[in-house]
PDB file of C-alpha atoms in Angstrom:
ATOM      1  CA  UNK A 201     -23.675 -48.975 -12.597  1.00  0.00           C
ATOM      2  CA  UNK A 202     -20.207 -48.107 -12.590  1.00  0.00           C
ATOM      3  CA  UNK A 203     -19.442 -46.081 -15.777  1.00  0.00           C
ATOM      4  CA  UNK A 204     -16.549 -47.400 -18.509  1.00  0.00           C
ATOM      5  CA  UNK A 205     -14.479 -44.546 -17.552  1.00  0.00           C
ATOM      6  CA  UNK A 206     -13.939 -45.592 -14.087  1.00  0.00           C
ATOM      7  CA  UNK A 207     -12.340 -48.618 -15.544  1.00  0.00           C
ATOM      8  CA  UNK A 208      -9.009 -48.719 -16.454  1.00  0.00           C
ATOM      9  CA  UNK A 209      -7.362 -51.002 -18.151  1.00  0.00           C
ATOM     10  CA  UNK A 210      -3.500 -51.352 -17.906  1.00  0.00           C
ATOM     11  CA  UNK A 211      -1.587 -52.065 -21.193  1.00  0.00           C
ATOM     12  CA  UNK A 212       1.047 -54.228 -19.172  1.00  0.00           C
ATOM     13  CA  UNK A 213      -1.751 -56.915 -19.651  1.00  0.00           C
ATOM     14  CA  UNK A 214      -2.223 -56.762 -16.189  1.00  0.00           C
ATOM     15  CA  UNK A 215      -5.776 -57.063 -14.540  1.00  0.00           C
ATOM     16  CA  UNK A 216      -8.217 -53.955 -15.063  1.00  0.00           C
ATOM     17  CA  UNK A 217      -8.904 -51.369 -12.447  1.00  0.00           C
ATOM     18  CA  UNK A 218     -12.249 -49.591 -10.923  1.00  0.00           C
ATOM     19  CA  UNK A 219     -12.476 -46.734  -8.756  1.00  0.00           C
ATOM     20  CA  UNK A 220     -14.464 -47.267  -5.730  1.00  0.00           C
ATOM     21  CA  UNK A 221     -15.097 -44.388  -3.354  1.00  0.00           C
ATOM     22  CA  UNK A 222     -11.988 -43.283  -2.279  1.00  0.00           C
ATOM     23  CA  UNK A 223      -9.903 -46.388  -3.875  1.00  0.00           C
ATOM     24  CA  UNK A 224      -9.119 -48.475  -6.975  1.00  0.00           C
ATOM     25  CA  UNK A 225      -9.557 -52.363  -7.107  1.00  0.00           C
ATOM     26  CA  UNK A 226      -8.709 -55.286  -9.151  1.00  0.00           C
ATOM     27  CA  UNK A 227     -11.097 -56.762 -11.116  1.00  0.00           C
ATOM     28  CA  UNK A 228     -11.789 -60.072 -12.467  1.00  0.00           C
ATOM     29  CA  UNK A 229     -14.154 -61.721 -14.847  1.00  0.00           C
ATOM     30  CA  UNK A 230     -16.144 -64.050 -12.331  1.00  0.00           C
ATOM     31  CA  UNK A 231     -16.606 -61.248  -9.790  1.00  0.00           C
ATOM     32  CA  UNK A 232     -19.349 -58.767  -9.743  1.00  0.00           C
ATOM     33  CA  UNK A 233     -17.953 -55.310 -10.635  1.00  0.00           C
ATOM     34  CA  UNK A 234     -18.447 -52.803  -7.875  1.00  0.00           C
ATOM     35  CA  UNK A 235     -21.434 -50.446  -8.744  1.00  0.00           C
ATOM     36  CA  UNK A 236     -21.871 -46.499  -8.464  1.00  0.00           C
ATOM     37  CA  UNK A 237     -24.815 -47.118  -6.473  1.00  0.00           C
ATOM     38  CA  UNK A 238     -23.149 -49.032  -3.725  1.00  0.00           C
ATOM     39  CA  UNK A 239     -21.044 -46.616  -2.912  1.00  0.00           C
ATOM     40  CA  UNK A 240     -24.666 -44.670  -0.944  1.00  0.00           C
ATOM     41  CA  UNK A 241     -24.082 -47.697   1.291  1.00  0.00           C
ATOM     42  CA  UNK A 242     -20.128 -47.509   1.252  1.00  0.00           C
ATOM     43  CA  UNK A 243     -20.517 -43.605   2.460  1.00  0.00           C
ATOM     44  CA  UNK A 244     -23.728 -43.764   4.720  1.00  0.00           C
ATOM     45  CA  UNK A 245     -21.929 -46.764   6.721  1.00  0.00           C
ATOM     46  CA  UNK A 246     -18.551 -44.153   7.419  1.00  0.00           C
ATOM     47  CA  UNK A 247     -20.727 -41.488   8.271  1.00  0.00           C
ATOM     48  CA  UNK A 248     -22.529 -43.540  10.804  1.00  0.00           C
ATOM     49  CA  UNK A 249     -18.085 -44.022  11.850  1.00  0.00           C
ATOM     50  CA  UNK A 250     -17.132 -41.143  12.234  1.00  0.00           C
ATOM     51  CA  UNK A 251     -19.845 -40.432  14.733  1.00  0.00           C
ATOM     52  CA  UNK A 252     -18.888 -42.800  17.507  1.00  0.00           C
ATOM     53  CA  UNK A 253     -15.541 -42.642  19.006  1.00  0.00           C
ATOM     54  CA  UNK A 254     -12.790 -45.460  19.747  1.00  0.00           C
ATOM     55  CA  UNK A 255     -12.092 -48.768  17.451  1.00  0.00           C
ATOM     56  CA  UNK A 256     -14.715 -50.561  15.183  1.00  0.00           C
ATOM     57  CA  UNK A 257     -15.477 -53.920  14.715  1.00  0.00           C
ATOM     58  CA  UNK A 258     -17.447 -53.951  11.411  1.00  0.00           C
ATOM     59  CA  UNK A 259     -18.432 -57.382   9.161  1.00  0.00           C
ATOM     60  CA  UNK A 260     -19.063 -56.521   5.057  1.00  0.00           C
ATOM     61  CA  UNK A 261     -20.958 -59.796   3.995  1.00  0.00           C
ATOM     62  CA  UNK A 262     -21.628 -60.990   0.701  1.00  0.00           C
ATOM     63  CA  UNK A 263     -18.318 -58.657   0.221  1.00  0.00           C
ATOM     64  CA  UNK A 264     -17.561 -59.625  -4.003  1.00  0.00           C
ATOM     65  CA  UNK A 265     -14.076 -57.763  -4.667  1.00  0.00           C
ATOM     66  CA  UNK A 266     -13.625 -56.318  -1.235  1.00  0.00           C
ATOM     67  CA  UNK A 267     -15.083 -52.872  -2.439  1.00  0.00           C
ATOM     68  CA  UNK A 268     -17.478 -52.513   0.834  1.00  0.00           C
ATOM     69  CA  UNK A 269     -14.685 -53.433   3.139  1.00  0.00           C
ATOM     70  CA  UNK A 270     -11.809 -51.974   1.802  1.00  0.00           C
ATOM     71  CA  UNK A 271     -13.218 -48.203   1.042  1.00  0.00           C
ATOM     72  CA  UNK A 272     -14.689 -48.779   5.075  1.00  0.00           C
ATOM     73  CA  UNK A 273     -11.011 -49.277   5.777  1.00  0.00           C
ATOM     74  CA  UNK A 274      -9.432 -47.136   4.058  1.00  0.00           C
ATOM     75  CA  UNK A 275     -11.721 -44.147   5.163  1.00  0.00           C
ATOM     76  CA  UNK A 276     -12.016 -45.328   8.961  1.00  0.00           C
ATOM     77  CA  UNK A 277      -8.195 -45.531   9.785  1.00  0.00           C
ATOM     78  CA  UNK A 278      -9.638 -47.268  13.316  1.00  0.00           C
ATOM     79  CA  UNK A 279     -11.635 -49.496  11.572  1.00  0.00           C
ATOM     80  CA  UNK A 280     -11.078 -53.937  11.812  1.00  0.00           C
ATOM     81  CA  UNK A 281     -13.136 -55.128   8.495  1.00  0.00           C
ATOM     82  CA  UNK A 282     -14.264 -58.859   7.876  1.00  0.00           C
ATOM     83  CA  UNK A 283     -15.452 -59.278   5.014  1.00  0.00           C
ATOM     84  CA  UNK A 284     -17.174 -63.051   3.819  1.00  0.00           C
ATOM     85  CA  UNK A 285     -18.309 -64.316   0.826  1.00  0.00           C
ATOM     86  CA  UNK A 286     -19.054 -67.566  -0.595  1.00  0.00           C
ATOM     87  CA  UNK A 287     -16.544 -68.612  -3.638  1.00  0.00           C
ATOM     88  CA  UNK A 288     -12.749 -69.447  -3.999  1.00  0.00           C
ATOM     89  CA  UNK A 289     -12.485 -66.581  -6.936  1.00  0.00           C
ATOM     90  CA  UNK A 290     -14.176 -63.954  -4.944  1.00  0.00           C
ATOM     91  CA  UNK A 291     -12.498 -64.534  -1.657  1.00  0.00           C
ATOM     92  CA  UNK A 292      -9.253 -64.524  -3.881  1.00  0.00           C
ATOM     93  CA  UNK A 293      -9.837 -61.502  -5.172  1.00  0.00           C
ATOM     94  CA  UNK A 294     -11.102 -59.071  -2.448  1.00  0.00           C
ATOM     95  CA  UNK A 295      -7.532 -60.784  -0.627  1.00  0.00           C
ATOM     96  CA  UNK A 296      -5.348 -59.776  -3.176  1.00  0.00           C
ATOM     97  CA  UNK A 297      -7.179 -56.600  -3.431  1.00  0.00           C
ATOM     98  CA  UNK A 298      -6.027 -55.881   0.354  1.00  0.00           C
ATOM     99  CA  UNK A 299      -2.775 -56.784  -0.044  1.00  0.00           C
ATOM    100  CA  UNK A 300      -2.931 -54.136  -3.039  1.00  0.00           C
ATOM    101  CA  UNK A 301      -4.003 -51.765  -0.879  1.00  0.00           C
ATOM    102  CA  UNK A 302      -1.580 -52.852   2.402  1.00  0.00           C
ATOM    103  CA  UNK A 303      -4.805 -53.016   4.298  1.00  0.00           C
ATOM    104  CA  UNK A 304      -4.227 -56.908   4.980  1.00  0.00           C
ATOM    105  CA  UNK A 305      -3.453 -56.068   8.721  1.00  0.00           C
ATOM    106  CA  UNK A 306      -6.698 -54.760   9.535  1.00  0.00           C
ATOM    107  CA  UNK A 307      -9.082 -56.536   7.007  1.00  0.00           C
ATOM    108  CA  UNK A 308      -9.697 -59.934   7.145  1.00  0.00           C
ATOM    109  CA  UNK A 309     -11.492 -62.015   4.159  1.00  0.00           C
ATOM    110  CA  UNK A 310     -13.476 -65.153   4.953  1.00  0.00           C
ATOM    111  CA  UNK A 311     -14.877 -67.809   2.970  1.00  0.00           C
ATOM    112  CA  UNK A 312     -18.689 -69.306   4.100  1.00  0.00           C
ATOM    113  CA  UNK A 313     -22.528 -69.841   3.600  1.00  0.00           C
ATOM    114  CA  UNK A 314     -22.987 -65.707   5.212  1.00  0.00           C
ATOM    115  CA  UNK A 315     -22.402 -65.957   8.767  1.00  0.00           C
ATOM    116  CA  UNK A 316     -20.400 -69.318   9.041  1.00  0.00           C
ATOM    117  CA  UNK A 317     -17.819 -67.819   7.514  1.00  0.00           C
ATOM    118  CA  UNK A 318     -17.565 -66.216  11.011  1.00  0.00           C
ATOM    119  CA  UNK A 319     -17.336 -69.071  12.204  1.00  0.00           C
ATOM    120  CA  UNK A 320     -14.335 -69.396  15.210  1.00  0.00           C
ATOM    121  CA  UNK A 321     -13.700 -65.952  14.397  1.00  0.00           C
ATOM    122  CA  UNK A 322     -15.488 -64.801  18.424  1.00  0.00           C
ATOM    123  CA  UNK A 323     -17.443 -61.895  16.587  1.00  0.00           C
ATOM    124  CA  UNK A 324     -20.716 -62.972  17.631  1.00  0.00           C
ATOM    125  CA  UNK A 325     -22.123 -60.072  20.322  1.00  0.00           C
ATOM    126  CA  UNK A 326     -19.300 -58.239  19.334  1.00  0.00           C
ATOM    127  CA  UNK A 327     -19.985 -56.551  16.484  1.00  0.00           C
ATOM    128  CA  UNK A 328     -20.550 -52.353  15.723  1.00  0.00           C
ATOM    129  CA  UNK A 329     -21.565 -52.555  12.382  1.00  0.00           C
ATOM    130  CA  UNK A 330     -22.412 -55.083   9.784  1.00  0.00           C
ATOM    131  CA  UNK A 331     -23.375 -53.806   6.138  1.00  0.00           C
ATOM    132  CA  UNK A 332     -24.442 -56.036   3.109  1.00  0.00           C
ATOM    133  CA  UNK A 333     -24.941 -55.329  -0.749  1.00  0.00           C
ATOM    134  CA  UNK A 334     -26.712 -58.725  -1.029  1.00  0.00           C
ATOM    135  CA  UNK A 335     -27.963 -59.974  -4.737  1.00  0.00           C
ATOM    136  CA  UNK A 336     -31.524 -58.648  -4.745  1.00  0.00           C
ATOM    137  CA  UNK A 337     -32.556 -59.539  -8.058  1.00  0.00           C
ATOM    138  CA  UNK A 338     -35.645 -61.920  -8.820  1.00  0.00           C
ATOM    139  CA  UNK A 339     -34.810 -65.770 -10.457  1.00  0.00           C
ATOM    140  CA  UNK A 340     -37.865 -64.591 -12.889  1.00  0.00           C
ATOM    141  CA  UNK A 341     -36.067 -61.158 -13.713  1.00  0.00           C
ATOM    142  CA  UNK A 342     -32.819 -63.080 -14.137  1.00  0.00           C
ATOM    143  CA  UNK A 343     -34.510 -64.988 -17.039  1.00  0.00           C
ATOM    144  CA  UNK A 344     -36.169 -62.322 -18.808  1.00  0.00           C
ATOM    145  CA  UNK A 345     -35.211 -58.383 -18.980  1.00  0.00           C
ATOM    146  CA  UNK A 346     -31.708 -58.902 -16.258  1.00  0.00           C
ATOM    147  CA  UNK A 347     -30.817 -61.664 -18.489  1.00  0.00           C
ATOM    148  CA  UNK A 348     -27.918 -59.280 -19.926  1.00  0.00           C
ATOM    149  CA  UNK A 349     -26.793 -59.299 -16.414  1.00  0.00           C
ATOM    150  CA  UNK A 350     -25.241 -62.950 -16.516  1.00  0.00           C
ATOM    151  CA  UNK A 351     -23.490 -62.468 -19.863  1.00  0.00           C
ATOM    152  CA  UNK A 352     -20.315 -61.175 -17.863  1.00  0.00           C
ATOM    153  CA  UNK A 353     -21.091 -61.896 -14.047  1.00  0.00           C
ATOM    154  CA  UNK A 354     -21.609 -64.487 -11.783  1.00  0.00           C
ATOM    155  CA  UNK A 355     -25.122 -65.582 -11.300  1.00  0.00           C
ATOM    156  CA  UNK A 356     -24.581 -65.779  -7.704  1.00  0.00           C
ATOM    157  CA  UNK A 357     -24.081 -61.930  -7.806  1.00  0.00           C
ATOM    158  CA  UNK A 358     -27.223 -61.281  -8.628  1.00  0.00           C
ATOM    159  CA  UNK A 359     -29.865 -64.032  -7.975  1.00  0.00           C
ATOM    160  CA  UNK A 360     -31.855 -63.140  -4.734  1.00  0.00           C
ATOM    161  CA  UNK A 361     -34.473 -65.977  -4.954  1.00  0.00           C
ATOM    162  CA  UNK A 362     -38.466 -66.095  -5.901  1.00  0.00           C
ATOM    163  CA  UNK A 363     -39.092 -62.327  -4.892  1.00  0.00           C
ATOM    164  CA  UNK A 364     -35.216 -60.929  -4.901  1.00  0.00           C
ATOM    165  CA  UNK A 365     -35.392 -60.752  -1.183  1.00  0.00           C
ATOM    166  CA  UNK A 366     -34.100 -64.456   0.093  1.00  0.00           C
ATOM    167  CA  UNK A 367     -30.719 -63.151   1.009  1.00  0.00           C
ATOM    168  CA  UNK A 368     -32.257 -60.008   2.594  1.00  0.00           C
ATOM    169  CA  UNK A 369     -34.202 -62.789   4.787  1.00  0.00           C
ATOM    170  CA  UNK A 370     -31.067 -64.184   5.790  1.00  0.00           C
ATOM    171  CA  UNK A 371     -28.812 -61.550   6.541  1.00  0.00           C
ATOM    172  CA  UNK A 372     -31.762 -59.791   8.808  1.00  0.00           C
ATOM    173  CA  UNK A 373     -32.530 -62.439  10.621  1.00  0.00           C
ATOM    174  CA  UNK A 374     -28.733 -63.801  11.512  1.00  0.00           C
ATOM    175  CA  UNK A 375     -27.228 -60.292  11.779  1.00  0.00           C
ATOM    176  CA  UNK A 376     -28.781 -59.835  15.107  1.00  0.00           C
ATOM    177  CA  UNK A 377     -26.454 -62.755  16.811  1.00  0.00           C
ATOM    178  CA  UNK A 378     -23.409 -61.021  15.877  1.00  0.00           C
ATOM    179  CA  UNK A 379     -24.471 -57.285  16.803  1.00  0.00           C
ATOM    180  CA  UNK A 380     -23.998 -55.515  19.709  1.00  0.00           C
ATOM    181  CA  UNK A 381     -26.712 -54.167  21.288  1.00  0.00           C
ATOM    182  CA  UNK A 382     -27.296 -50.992  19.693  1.00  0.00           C
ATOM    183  CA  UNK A 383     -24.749 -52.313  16.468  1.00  0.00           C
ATOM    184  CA  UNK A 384     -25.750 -51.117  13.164  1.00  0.00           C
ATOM    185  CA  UNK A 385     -27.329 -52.824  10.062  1.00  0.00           C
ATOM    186  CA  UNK A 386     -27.043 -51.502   6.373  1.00  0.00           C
ATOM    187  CA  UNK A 387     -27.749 -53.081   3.733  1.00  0.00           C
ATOM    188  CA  UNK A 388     -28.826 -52.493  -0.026  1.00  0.00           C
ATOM    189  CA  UNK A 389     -31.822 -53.177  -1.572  1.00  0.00           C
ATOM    190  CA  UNK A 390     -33.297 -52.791  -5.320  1.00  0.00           C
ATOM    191  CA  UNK A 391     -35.605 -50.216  -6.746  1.00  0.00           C
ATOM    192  CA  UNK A 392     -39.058 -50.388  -5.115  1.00  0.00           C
ATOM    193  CA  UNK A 393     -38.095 -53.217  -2.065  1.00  0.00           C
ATOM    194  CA  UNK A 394     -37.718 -50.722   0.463  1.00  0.00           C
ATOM    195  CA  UNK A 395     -41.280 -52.226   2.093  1.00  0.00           C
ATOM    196  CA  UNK A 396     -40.399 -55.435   1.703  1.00  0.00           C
ATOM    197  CA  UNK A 397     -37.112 -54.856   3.645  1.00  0.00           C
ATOM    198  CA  UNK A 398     -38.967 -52.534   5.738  1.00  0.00           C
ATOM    199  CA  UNK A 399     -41.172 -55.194   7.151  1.00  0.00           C
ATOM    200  CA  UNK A 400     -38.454 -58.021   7.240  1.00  0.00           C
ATOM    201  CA  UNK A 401     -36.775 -55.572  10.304  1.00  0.00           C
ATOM    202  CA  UNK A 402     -40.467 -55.147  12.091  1.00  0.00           C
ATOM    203  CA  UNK A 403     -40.752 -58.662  12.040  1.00  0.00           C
ATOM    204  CA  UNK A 404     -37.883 -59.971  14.054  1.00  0.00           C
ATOM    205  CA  UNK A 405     -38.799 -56.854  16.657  1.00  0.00           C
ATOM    206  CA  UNK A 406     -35.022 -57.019  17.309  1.00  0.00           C
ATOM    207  CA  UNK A 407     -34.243 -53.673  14.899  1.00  0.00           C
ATOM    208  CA  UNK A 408     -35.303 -49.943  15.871  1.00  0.00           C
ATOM    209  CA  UNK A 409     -37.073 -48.482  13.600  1.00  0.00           C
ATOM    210  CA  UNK A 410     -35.870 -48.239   9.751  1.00  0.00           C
ATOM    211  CA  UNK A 411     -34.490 -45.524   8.103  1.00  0.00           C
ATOM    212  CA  UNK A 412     -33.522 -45.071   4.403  1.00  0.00           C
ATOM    213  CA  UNK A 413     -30.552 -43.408   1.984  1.00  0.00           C
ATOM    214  CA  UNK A 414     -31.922 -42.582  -1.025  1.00  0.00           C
ATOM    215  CA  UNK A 415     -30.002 -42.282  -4.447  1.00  0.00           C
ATOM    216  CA  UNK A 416     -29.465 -38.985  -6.869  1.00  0.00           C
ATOM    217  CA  UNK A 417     -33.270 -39.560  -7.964  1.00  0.00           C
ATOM    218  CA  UNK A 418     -34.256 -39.882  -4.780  1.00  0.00           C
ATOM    219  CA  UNK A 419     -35.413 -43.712  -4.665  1.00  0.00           C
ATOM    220  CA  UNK A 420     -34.771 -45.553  -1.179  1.00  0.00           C
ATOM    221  CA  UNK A 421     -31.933 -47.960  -1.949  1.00  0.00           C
ATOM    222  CA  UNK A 422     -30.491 -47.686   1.395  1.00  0.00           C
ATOM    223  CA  UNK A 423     -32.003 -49.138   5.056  1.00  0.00           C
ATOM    224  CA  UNK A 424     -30.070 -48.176   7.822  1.00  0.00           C
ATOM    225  CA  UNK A 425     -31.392 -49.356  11.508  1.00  0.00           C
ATOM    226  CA  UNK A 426     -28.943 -50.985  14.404  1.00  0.00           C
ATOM    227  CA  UNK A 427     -29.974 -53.031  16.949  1.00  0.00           C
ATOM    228  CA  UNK A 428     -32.401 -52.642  19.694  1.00  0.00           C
ATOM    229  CA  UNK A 429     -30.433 -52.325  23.156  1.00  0.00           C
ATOM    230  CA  UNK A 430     -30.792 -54.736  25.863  1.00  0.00           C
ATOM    231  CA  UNK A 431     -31.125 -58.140  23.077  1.00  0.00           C
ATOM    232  CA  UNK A 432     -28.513 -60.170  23.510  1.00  0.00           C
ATOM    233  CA  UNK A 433     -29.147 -61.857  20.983  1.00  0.00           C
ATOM    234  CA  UNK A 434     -31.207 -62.796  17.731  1.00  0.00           C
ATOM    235  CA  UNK A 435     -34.910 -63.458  18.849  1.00  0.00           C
TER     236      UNK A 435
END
């Protein structure tokens, strides 16, 4: 997680700050705080930029304060960013957070159920990249030792069904409508579900083969993959 001294807190009594990648975002106390650890995804998704050439259309679902979409932004100057999520105070936030950052222009926050927040938006087959720090924690977790977890944050945040993969499930399976072919996928996954997520991609045989960023101890936590060429769309 994010350490305290990333935070900042401003003694104007205006809202507190944290320091993701390359820039510094609004907080607020229904939002999930940005973590340390999603900034492996933040930094392997603009490395996989800066080796293509021309404009990028890239989606950042399940995108809390913005974090994902705005650091992508910020770093990738050619870069247009949507970014989705599902409720009124995280959409509000990750919008004022690009109007903080005068990125408004070239990223664009949604409000859905993951992909219909797309919806009338003409992204699907047009897509480059789509990345994802989805809640991958299990219900049965939640109530026992990640209990802590919900003292401070949204539930939603967190909660990623019976196993901690059900969003995982979701975003695998739908990405592949709004990729092009050969778009990319990454998305973050907890300790030890590199397998499971593994085997999700093999299973729609839309995805080339997997591979993973691992963090300073050198777990997986990572899966980068894009999209096979020549599908169209989802299978």
């Amino acid at each position: 997680m994010l350490q305290d001294d990333n935070e900042t807190r401003p003694a104007d009594g205006r809202p507190p700050l944290v320091r993701f990648m390359e820039i510094e975002l609004e907080l607020a106390p229904d939002v999930l705080v940005p973590r340390e650890e999603t900034e492996l995804l933040g930094r392997s998704a603009v490395a996989v930029l800066r080796d293509r050439a021309g404009p990028a259309s890239i989606v950042d679902m399940c995108c809390g304060s913005g974090n994902l979409a705005l650091a992508i932004a910020a770093d990738v100057p050619s870069a247009r960013v949507w970014g989705a999520d599902l409720t009124d105070s995280t959409v509000a936030l990750a919008r004022r957070n690009a109007e903080r950052l005068s990125l408004q222009d070239r990223v664009f926050i949604r409000q859905g159920d993951l992909f219909a927040a797309l919806s009338g938006e003409d992204l699907e087959g047009a897509v480059d990249m789509i990345v994802c720090n989805p809640p991958y924690i299990s219900t049965a977790r939640l109530e026992g030792d990640s209990a802590h977890l919900l003292d401070a944050e949204p539930r939603e945040a967190f909660d990623g069904g019976p196993y901690g993969i059900s969003i995982h499930q979701r975003l695998i399976r739908e990405a592949g409508a709004f990729l092009k072919p050969g778009g990319w996928l990454l998305f973050e996954f907890g300790e030890g579900q590199d397998r499971q997520a593994a085997a999700l991609l093999a299973r729609t045989k839309a995805y080339e083969a997997v591979r993973f960023a691992e963090d300073a101890a050198g777990k997986p936590r990572v899966a980068i993959t894009c999209k096979l060429a020549g599908l169209e769309g989802n299978r």
